[in-house]
PDB file of C-alpha atoms in Angstrom:
ATOM      1  CA  MET A  10      92.917 110.838 101.477  1.00  0.00           C
ATOM      2  CA  THR A  11      93.393 114.092  99.683  1.00  0.00           C
ATOM      3  CA  LEU A  12      92.474 114.685  96.071  1.00  0.00           C
ATOM      4  CA  ARG A  13      96.137 115.304  95.285  1.00  0.00           C
ATOM      5  CA  LEU A  14      97.145 111.887  96.634  1.00  0.00           C
ATOM      6  CA  LEU A  15      94.252 110.248  94.789  1.00  0.00           C
ATOM      7  CA  ALA A  16      95.286 111.973  91.580  1.00  0.00           C
ATOM      8  CA  LEU A  17      98.864 110.759  92.044  1.00  0.00           C
ATOM      9  CA  THR A  18      97.722 107.232  92.834  1.00  0.00           C
ATOM     10  CA  LEU A  19      95.258 107.161  89.964  1.00  0.00           C
ATOM     11  CA  SER A  20      97.744 108.664  87.528  1.00  0.00           C
ATOM     12  CA  ILE A  21     100.313 106.049  88.395  1.00  0.00           C
ATOM     13  CA  THR A  22      97.947 103.183  87.890  1.00  0.00           C
ATOM     14  CA  LEU A  23      96.396 104.673  84.786  1.00  0.00           C
ATOM     15  CA  LEU A  24      99.761 104.346  83.169  1.00  0.00           C
ATOM     16  CA  SER A  25     100.048 100.689  84.087  1.00  0.00           C
ATOM     17  CA  GLY A  26      96.565  99.242  84.256  1.00  0.00           C
ATOM     18  CA  CYS A  27      95.621  95.656  84.961  1.00  0.00           C
ATOM     19  CA  GLY A  28      94.723  92.798  82.756  1.00  0.00           C
ATOM     20  CA  GLY A  29      97.915  90.902  82.109  1.00  0.00           C
ATOM     21  CA  SER A  30      97.407  90.718  78.362  1.00  0.00           C
ATOM     22  CA  GLY A  31     100.612  92.625  77.769  1.00  0.00           C
ATOM     23  CA  ALA A  32      98.734  94.840  75.324  1.00  0.00           C
ATOM     24  CA  PRO A  33      98.488  98.504  76.191  1.00  0.00           C
ATOM     25  CA  GLY A  34      95.189  99.344  77.835  1.00  0.00           C
ATOM     26  CA  LYS A  35      93.067 102.388  77.252  1.00  0.00           C
ATOM     27  CA  THR A  36      93.938 105.346  79.398  1.00  0.00           C
ATOM     28  CA  ALA A  37      91.207 106.844  81.535  1.00  0.00           C
ATOM     29  CA  ALA A  38      91.211 109.944  79.342  1.00  0.00           C
ATOM     30  CA  GLN A  39      90.431 107.761  76.314  1.00  0.00           C
ATOM     31  CA  ALA A  40      87.832 105.665  78.090  1.00  0.00           C
ATOM     32  CA  LYS A  41      86.526 108.482  80.325  1.00  0.00           C
ATOM     33  CA  VAL A  42      86.008 105.789  82.976  1.00  0.00           C
ATOM     34  CA  LEU A  43      88.457 104.820  85.696  1.00  0.00           C
ATOM     35  CA  ASN A  44      87.840 101.400  87.259  1.00  0.00           C
ATOM     36  CA  VAL A  45      89.156 101.160  90.823  1.00  0.00           C
ATOM     37  CA  TYR A  46      89.251  98.097  93.106  1.00  0.00           C
ATOM     38  CA  ASN A  47      90.090  98.932  96.720  1.00  0.00           C
ATOM     39  CA  TYR A  48      89.192  98.183 100.313  1.00  0.00           C
ATOM     40  CA  SER A  49      86.064 100.008 101.440  1.00  0.00           C
ATOM     41  CA  ASP A  50      86.484 103.201 103.448  1.00  0.00           C
ATOM     42  CA  TYR A  51      90.017 103.860 102.130  1.00  0.00           C
ATOM     43  CA  ILE A  52      89.100 107.215 100.605  1.00  0.00           C
ATOM     44  CA  ALA A  53      86.989 110.133 101.765  1.00  0.00           C
ATOM     45  CA  GLU A  54      83.350 110.339 100.649  1.00  0.00           C
ATOM     46  CA  ASP A  55      83.979 113.456  98.576  1.00  0.00           C
ATOM     47  CA  THR A  56      87.147 112.214  96.835  1.00  0.00           C
ATOM     48  CA  ILE A  57      85.512 110.503  93.863  1.00  0.00           C
ATOM     49  CA  PRO A  58      82.943 113.247  93.120  1.00  0.00           C
ATOM     50  CA  THR A  59      85.689 115.874  93.367  1.00  0.00           C
ATOM     51  CA  PHE A  60      87.988 113.863  91.080  1.00  0.00           C
ATOM     52  CA  GLU A  61      85.186 113.291  88.554  1.00  0.00           C
ATOM     53  CA  LYS A  62      84.277 116.983  88.527  1.00  0.00           C
ATOM     54  CA  SER A  63      87.856 118.177  88.110  1.00  0.00           C
ATOM     55  CA  THR A  64      88.872 115.641  85.425  1.00  0.00           C
ATOM     56  CA  GLY A  65      85.679 114.724  83.590  1.00  0.00           C
ATOM     57  CA  ILE A  66      86.582 111.070  84.196  1.00  0.00           C
ATOM     58  CA  LYS A  67      83.889 108.843  85.731  1.00  0.00           C
ATOM     59  CA  VAL A  68      85.092 106.530  88.503  1.00  0.00           C
ATOM     60  CA  THR A  69      83.683 103.055  89.044  1.00  0.00           C
ATOM     61  CA  TYR A  70      84.755 102.148  92.580  1.00  0.00           C
ATOM     62  CA  ASP A  71      84.421  98.478  93.521  1.00  0.00           C
ATOM     63  CA  VAL A  72      85.393  97.287  96.990  1.00  0.00           C
ATOM     64  CA  PHE A  73      86.676  94.105  98.571  1.00  0.00           C
ATOM     65  CA  ASP A  74      87.073  93.069 102.185  1.00  0.00           C
ATOM     66  CA  SER A  75      89.918  90.545 102.112  1.00  0.00           C
ATOM     67  CA  ASP A  76      93.121  89.628 100.313  1.00  0.00           C
ATOM     68  CA  GLU A  77      91.517  86.393  99.178  1.00  0.00           C
ATOM     69  CA  MET A  78      88.567  88.206  97.612  1.00  0.00           C
ATOM     70  CA  VAL A  79      90.710  90.538  95.496  1.00  0.00           C
ATOM     71  CA  GLU A  80      93.044  87.730  94.483  1.00  0.00           C
ATOM     72  CA  THR A  81      90.194  85.463  93.392  1.00  0.00           C
ATOM     73  CA  LYS A  82      88.685  88.198  91.246  1.00  0.00           C
ATOM     74  CA  LEU A  83      92.008  89.202  89.677  1.00  0.00           C
ATOM     75  CA  LEU A  84      93.115  85.639  88.950  1.00  0.00           C
ATOM     76  CA  ALA A  85      89.759  84.852  87.328  1.00  0.00           C
ATOM     77  CA  GLY A  86      90.655  87.479  84.708  1.00  0.00           C
ATOM     78  CA  GLY A  87      88.572  89.959  82.781  1.00  0.00           C
ATOM     79  CA  SER A  88      88.261  92.411  85.665  1.00  0.00           C
ATOM     80  CA  ASP A  89      89.584  95.325  83.575  1.00  0.00           C
ATOM     81  CA  TYR A  90      90.570  97.449  86.592  1.00  0.00           C
ATOM     82  CA  ASP A  91      92.810 100.452  86.101  1.00  0.00           C
ATOM     83  CA  VAL A  92      93.666 100.803  89.791  1.00  0.00           C
ATOM     84  CA  VAL A  93      93.926  97.920  92.246  1.00  0.00           C
ATOM     85  CA  VAL A  94      95.067  98.310  95.847  1.00  0.00           C
ATOM     86  CA  PRO A  95      96.220  94.871  97.033  1.00  0.00           C
ATOM     87  CA  THR A  96      98.220  94.217 100.176  1.00  0.00           C
ATOM     88  CA  LEU A  97     101.905  93.437  99.902  1.00  0.00           C
ATOM     89  CA  ASN A  98     101.291  89.921 101.263  1.00  0.00           C
ATOM     90  CA  PHE A  99      99.507  88.881  98.057  1.00  0.00           C
ATOM     91  CA  PHE A 100     101.076  91.328  95.593  1.00  0.00           C
ATOM     92  CA  GLY A 101     103.998  89.090  94.572  1.00  0.00           C
ATOM     93  CA  ARG A 102     101.746  86.160  93.651  1.00  0.00           C
ATOM     94  CA  GLN A 103      99.497  88.450  91.649  1.00  0.00           C
ATOM     95  CA  ILE A 104     102.496  89.834  89.753  1.00  0.00           C
ATOM     96  CA  GLN A 105     103.721  86.314  88.978  1.00  0.00           C
ATOM     97  CA  ALA A 106     100.239  85.409  87.757  1.00  0.00           C
ATOM     98  CA  GLY A 107     100.441  88.294  85.283  1.00  0.00           C
ATOM     99  CA  VAL A 108      97.436  90.284  86.453  1.00  0.00           C
ATOM    100  CA  PHE A 109      99.250  93.651  86.390  1.00  0.00           C
ATOM    101  CA  LEU A 110     100.940  95.602  83.625  1.00  0.00           C
ATOM    102  CA  PRO A 111     104.251  97.303  84.442  1.00  0.00           C
ATOM    103  CA  LEU A 112     104.302 100.976  85.345  1.00  0.00           C
ATOM    104  CA  ASP A 113     105.746 103.477  82.885  1.00  0.00           C
ATOM    105  CA  LYS A 114     108.117 105.099  85.372  1.00  0.00           C
ATOM    106  CA  SER A 115     108.994 107.878  82.930  1.00  0.00           C
ATOM    107  CA  LYS A 116     105.499 109.256  83.562  1.00  0.00           C
ATOM    108  CA  ILE A 117     105.854 109.196  87.345  1.00  0.00           C
ATOM    109  CA  PRO A 118     108.417 111.878  88.230  1.00  0.00           C
ATOM    110  CA  ASN A 119     107.590 111.791  91.947  1.00  0.00           C
ATOM    111  CA  LEU A 120     108.857 108.221  92.346  1.00  0.00           C
ATOM    112  CA  VAL A 121     112.165 109.732  93.452  1.00  0.00           C
ATOM    113  CA  ASN A 122     110.372 111.184  96.493  1.00  0.00           C
ATOM    114  CA  LEU A 123     109.188 107.834  97.856  1.00  0.00           C
ATOM    115  CA  ASP A 124     110.856 106.422 100.960  1.00  0.00           C
ATOM    116  CA  PRO A 125     113.742 104.166  99.826  1.00  0.00           C
ATOM    117  CA  ASP A 126     113.231 101.784 102.769  1.00  0.00           C
ATOM    118  CA  VAL A 127     109.571 101.298 101.870  1.00  0.00           C
ATOM    119  CA  MET A 128     110.459 100.775  98.216  1.00  0.00           C
ATOM    120  CA  ARG A 129     113.038  98.112  99.221  1.00  0.00           C
ATOM    121  CA  ARG A 130     110.374  96.272 101.211  1.00  0.00           C
ATOM    122  CA  ILE A 131     108.034  96.328  98.222  1.00  0.00           C
ATOM    123  CA  ALA A 132     110.881  95.151  95.950  1.00  0.00           C
ATOM    124  CA  ALA A 133     110.919  91.872  97.885  1.00  0.00           C
ATOM    125  CA  GLN A 134     107.577  91.141  96.178  1.00  0.00           C
ATOM    126  CA  ASP A 135     107.959  93.407  93.142  1.00  0.00           C
ATOM    127  CA  PRO A 136     111.567  93.349  91.907  1.00  0.00           C
ATOM    128  CA  ASP A 137     112.613  96.718  90.485  1.00  0.00           C
ATOM    129  CA  ASN A 138     109.300  98.138  91.757  1.00  0.00           C
ATOM    130  CA  ALA A 139     107.930  97.564  88.280  1.00  0.00           C
ATOM    131  CA  TYR A 140     104.233  97.065  89.088  1.00  0.00           C
ATOM    132  CA  GLY A 141     103.239  99.156  92.058  1.00  0.00           C
ATOM    133  CA  VAL A 142     103.864 102.037  94.397  1.00  0.00           C
ATOM    134  CA  PRO A 143     102.973 102.339  98.075  1.00  0.00           C
ATOM    135  CA  TYR A 144      99.514 103.654  98.817  1.00  0.00           C
ATOM    136  CA  MET A 145      99.535 103.496 102.603  1.00  0.00           C
ATOM    137  CA  ILE A 146     101.421 101.786 105.377  1.00  0.00           C
ATOM    138  CA  GLY A 147     100.018 100.356 108.579  1.00  0.00           C
ATOM    139  CA  THR A 148     101.952 100.003 111.794  1.00  0.00           C
ATOM    140  CA  THR A 149     101.281  98.567 115.203  1.00  0.00           C
ATOM    141  CA  GLY A 150     102.536 100.270 118.316  1.00  0.00           C
ATOM    142  CA  ILE A 151     102.213  99.972 122.043  1.00  0.00           C
ATOM    143  CA  GLY A 152     101.481 103.102 124.021  1.00  0.00           C
ATOM    144  CA  TYR A 153     101.643 103.067 127.794  1.00  0.00           C
ATOM    145  CA  ASN A 154     101.752 105.319 130.830  1.00  0.00           C
ATOM    146  CA  VAL A 155     105.316 105.067 132.162  1.00  0.00           C
ATOM    147  CA  ASP A 156     104.358 106.075 135.713  1.00  0.00           C
ATOM    148  CA  LYS A 157     101.572 103.486 135.927  1.00  0.00           C
ATOM    149  CA  LEU A 158     103.803 100.681 134.594  1.00  0.00           C
ATOM    150  CA  LYS A 159     106.479 101.562 137.141  1.00  0.00           C
ATOM    151  CA  ALA A 160     103.894 101.607 139.931  1.00  0.00           C
ATOM    152  CA  ILE A 161     102.444  98.225 138.923  1.00  0.00           C
ATOM    153  CA  PHE A 162     105.567  96.323 137.794  1.00  0.00           C
ATOM    154  CA  GLY A 163     108.407  98.240 139.475  1.00  0.00           C
ATOM    155  CA  SER A 164     109.915  99.215 136.106  1.00  0.00           C
ATOM    156  CA  THR A 165     109.016  99.594 132.442  1.00  0.00           C
ATOM    157  CA  ASP A 166     111.032  96.509 131.373  1.00  0.00           C
ATOM    158  CA  VAL A 167     107.813  94.555 130.875  1.00  0.00           C
ATOM    159  CA  ALA A 168     106.971  96.925 128.000  1.00  0.00           C
ATOM    160  CA  ASN A 169     109.909  95.522 125.989  1.00  0.00           C
ATOM    161  CA  SER A 170     107.887  92.447 125.088  1.00  0.00           C
ATOM    162  CA  TRP A 171     104.465  91.518 123.762  1.00  0.00           C
ATOM    163  CA  ASP A 172     104.137  89.608 127.054  1.00  0.00           C
ATOM    164  CA  LEU A 173     102.817  92.878 128.453  1.00  0.00           C
ATOM    165  CA  VAL A 174      99.482  92.254 126.742  1.00  0.00           C
ATOM    166  CA  PHE A 175      99.557  88.530 125.947  1.00  0.00           C
ATOM    167  CA  LYS A 176     100.409  87.041 129.352  1.00  0.00           C
ATOM    168  CA  PRO A 177      97.250  86.836 131.453  1.00  0.00           C
ATOM    169  CA  GLU A 178      99.143  87.558 134.683  1.00  0.00           C
ATOM    170  CA  ASN A 179     100.398  90.876 133.248  1.00  0.00           C
ATOM    171  CA  LEU A 180      97.077  91.803 131.724  1.00  0.00           C
ATOM    172  CA  SER A 181      95.231  91.145 134.986  1.00  0.00           C
ATOM    173  CA  LYS A 182      97.509  93.653 136.732  1.00  0.00           C
ATOM    174  CA  LEU A 183      96.573  96.245 134.101  1.00  0.00           C
ATOM    175  CA  LYS A 184      92.802  95.755 134.253  1.00  0.00           C
ATOM    176  CA  ASP A 185      92.242  98.880 136.352  1.00  0.00           C
ATOM    177  CA  CYS A 186      94.295 100.993 133.915  1.00  0.00           C
ATOM    178  CA  GLY A 187      92.425  99.904 130.833  1.00  0.00           C
ATOM    179  CA  VAL A 188      93.869  97.971 127.909  1.00  0.00           C
ATOM    180  CA  THR A 189      92.706  98.339 124.330  1.00  0.00           C
ATOM    181  CA  ILE A 190      93.807  96.203 121.407  1.00  0.00           C
ATOM    182  CA  LEU A 191      92.847  97.154 117.869  1.00  0.00           C
ATOM    183  CA  ASP A 192      91.886  94.144 115.792  1.00  0.00           C
ATOM    184  CA  THR A 193      90.797  93.445 112.241  1.00  0.00           C
ATOM    185  CA  PRO A 194      89.288  90.251 110.908  1.00  0.00           C
TER     186      PRO A 194
END
């Protein structure tokens, strides 16, 4: 992630904060410490040192490895994070539990540049997009060699379904081509 994107992300969350008390939190400039809770390996190794050097704000970067872990910590209260990067799957419950403060959209002029379709998807969990902005989006795709599929199956119609990789009889026909599936725990 670039420093510019980090600065945008951090600036947005600095204005909202976490804590659910409803009381305004300290800004990072006042506290000179920015508390971030994110998945590990989501930013480059030099991002935090570069941010700290350019702003004079120290970053405390805590990591989690699952939705359940971040939710447990946030719902327990007292975490005092300025930036939290939850997944959309759990975001709505965390909003309803009151762990986030609303964003001050007047301080985020680049909101108008965010993809409206993405913002609509987030609004299903965060009505009016009051508590968060997208940080990153993951997608799953299937890539295949058209000529090889035609040679093996007679056409590429089999690629119109997940059966291509989930039916053993199809997968066995592809074993000489090589099949790779990315997986996360």
